[in-house]
Short mmCIF file of C-alpha atoms in Angstrom, two decimals:
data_model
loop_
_atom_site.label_atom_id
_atom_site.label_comp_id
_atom_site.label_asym_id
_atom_site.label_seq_id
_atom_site.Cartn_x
_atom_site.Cartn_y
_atom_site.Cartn_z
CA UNK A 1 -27.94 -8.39 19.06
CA UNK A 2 -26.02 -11.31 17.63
CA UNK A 3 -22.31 -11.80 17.34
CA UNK A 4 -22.60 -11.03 14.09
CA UNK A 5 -24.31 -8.26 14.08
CA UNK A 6 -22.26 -6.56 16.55
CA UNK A 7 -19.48 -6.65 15.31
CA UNK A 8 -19.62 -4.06 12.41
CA UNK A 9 -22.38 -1.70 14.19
CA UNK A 10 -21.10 1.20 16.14
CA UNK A 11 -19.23 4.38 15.76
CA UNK A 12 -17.32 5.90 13.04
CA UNK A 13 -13.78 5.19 14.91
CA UNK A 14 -14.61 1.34 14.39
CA UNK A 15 -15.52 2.23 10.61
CA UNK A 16 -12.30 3.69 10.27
CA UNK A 17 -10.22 1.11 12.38
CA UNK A 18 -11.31 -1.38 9.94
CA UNK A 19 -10.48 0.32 7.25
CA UNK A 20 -7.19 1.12 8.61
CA UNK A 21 -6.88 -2.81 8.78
CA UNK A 22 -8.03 -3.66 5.25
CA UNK A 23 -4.83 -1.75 4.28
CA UNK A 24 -2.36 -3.28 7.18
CA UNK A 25 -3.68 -6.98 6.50
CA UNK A 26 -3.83 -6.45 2.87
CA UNK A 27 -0.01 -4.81 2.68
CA UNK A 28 1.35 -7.48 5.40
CA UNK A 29 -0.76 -9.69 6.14
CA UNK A 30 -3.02 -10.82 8.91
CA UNK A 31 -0.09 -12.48 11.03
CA UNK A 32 2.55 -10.48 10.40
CA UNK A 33 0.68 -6.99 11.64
CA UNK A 34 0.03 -5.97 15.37
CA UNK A 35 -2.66 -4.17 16.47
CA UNK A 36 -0.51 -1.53 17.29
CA UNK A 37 0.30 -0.75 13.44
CA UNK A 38 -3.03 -0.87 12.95
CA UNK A 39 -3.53 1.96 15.50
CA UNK A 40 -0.53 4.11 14.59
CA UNK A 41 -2.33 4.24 10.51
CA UNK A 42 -5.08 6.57 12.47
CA UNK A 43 -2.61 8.16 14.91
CA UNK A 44 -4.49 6.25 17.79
CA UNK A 45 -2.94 3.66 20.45
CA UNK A 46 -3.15 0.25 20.49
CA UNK A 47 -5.28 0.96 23.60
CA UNK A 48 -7.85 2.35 22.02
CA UNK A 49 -8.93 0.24 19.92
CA UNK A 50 -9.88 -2.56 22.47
CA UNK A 51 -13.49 -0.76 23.34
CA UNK A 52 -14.50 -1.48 19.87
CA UNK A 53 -12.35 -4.50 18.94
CA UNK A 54 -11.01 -6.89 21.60
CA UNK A 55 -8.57 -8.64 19.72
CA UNK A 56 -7.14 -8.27 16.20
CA UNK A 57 -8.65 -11.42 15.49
CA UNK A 58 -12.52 -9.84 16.44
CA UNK A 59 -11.05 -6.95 13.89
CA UNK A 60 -10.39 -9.38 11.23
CA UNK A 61 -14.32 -10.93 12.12
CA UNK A 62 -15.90 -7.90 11.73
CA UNK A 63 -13.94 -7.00 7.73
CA UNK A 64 -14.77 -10.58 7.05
CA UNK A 65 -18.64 -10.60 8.04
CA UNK A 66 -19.14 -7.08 6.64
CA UNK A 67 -17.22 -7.80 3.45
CA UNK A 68 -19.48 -11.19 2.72
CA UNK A 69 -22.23 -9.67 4.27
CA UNK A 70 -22.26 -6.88 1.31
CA UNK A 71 -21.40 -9.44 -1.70
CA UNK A 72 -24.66 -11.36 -0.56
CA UNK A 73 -26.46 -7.99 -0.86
CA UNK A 74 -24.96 -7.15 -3.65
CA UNK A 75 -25.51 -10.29 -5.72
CA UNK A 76 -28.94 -10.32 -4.61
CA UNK A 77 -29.92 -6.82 -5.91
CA UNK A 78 -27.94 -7.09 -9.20
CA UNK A 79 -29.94 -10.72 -9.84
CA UNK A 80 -32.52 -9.62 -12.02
CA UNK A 81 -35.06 -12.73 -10.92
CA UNK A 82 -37.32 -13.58 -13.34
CA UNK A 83 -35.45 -13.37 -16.32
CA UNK A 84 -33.44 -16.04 -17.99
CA UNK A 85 -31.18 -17.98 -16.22
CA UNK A 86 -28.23 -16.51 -18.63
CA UNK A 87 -29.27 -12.64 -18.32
CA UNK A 88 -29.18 -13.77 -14.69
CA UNK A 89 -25.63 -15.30 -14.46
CA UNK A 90 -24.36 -12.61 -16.45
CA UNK A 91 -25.67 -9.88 -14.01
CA UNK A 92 -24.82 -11.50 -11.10
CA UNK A 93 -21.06 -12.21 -12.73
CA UNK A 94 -20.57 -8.90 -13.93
CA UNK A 95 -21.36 -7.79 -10.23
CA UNK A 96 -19.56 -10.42 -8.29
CA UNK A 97 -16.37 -9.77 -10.50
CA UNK A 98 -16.76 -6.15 -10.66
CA UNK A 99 -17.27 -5.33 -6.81
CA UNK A 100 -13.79 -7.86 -6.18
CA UNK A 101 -12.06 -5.88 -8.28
CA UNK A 102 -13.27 -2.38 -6.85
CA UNK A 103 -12.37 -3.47 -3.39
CA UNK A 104 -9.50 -5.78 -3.93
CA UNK A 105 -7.64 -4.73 -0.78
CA UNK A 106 -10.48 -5.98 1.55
CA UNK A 107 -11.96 -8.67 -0.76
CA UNK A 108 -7.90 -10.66 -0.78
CA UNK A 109 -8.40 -9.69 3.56
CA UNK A 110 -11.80 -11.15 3.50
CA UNK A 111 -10.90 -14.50 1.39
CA UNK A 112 -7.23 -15.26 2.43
CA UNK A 113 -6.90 -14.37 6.00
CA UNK A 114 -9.77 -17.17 7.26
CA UNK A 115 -7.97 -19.75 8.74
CA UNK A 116 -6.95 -16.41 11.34
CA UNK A 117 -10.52 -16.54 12.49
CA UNK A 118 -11.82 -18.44 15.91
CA UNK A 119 -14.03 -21.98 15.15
CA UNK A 120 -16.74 -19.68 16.41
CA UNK A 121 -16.31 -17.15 13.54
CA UNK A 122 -15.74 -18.93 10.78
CA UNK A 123 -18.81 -21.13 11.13
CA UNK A 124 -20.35 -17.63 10.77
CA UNK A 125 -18.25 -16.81 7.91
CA UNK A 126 -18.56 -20.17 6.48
CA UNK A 127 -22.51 -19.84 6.47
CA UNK A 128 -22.32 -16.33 4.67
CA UNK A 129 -20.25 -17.85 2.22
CA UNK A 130 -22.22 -20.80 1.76
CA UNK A 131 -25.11 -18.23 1.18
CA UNK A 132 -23.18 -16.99 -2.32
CA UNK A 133 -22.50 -19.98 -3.61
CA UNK A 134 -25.81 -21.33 -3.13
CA UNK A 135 -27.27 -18.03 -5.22
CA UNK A 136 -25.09 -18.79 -7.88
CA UNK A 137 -25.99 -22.50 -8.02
CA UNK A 138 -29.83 -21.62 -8.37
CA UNK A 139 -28.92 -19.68 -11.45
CA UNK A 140 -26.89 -22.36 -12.45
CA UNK A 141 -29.59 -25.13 -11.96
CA UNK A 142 -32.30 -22.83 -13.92
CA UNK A 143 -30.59 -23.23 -16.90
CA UNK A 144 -30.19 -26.38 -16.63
CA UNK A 145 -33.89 -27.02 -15.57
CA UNK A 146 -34.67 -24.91 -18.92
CA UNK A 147 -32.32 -26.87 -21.13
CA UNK A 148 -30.57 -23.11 -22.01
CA UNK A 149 -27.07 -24.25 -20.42
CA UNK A 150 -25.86 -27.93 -21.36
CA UNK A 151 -24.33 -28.47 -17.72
CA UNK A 152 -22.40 -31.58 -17.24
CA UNK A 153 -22.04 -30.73 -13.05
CA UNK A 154 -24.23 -28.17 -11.18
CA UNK A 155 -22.22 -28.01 -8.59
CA UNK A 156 -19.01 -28.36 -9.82
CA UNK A 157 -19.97 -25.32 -12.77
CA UNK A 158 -20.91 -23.60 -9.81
CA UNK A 159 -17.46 -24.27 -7.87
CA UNK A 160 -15.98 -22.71 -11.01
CA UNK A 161 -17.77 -19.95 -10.79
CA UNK A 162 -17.70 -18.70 -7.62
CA UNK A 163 -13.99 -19.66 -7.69
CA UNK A 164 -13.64 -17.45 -10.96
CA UNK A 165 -15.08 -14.70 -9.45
CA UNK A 166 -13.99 -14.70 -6.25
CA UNK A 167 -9.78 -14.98 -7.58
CA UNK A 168 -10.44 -11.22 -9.28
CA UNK A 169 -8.66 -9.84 -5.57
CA UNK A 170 -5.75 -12.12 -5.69
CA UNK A 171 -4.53 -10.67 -8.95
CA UNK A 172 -5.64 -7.27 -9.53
CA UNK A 173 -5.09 -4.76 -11.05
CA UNK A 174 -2.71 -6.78 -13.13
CA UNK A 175 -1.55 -6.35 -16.77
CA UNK A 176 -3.82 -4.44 -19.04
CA UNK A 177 -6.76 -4.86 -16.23
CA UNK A 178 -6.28 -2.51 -14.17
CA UNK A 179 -10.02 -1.24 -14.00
CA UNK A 180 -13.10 -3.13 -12.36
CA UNK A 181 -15.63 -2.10 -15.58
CA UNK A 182 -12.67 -4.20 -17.36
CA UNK A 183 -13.36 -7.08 -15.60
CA UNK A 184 -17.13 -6.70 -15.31
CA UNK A 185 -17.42 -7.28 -18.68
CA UNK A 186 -15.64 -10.33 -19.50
CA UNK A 187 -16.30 -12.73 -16.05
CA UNK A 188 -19.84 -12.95 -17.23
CA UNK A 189 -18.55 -14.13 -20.70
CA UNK A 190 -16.78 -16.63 -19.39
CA UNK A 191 -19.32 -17.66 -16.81
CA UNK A 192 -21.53 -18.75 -19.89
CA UNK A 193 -19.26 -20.82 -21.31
CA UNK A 194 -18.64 -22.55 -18.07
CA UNK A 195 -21.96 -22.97 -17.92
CA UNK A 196 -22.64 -24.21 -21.28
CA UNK A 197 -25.25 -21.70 -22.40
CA UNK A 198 -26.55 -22.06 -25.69
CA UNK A 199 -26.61 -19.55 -28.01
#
């Protein structure tokens, strides 16, 4: 089994010791929380969490791979291939935006708490993230293939995007958004219009 693969299999105490760090990193952040706080959330010792986790920084690996490893999945099954490239951005958007919002606590864990991680783990971070954006810029590049978007910068539209999208966890709930359907339905409205889709 890979690295990272490994990291997020296993038993139901692991489940719940990452959970129990989504919450500690999220409310303190990464540096400024031991593993023993992390322990005491599930009434457990710092002890024993080390046959699941070795470090806190394998801890923050694990919520970081399984966090982009499910917003690859999830983009991929809400991209309704086949269809126009707009339909497409605006499902894959809706979802991106939507499933940030939802799990805000480990989504601001998962993309502010990186530069934590070992050279080792980020590479495989850095490839899983990599993955997302290049999903995105395939939509992207369909409509401009198609003439339906009047892109001036594939990649930079796609930057935008991703960057739009990805921002939802730094900032909510906030003001009158306070609920992920909220969001869901304007990103992808403003992911056209970065794209330049014609109406």
């Amino acid at each position: 089994m890979s690295v990272d693969e490994s990291v997020v299999s296993g038993s139901k105490a692991a489940a719940r010791l990452r959970a129990a760090a989504i919450e500690a990193f999220a409310a303190n952040g990464f540096g400024a929380t031991t593993t023993r706080e992390v322990a005491a959330r599930l009434e457990m010792s710092a002890a024993a969490m080390y046959p699941h986790y070795k470090s806190k920084e394998e801890l923050l690996f694990a919520i970081a791979y399984e966090g982009h490893q499910l917003t690859l999945e999830w983009l991929q099954a809400a991209d309704p291939v086949g269809e126009a490239p707009a339909d497409r951005l605006r499902a894959v958007v809706g979802e991106f935006a939507k499933n940030q919002a939802t799990h805000h606590a480990r989504a601001r864990v998962v993309e502010y708490e990186l530069a934590a991680l070992t050279d080792e783990h980020f590479r495989v971070i850095a490839g899983l993230r990599r993955d997302v954006v290049r999903l995105v810029r395939r939509i992207v590049q369909a409509g401009a293939d198609d003439g339906s978007f009047a892109v001036p910068d594939v990649e930079g539209v796609t930057l935008a995007i991703v960057s739009l999208c990805v921002d939802v966890c730094r900032w909510f709930p906030g003001g009158t958004y306070t609920e992920p359907d909220t969001v869901a339905k304007l990103y992808p409205e403003l992911a056209i219009r970065l794209a330049g889709a014609h109406s």
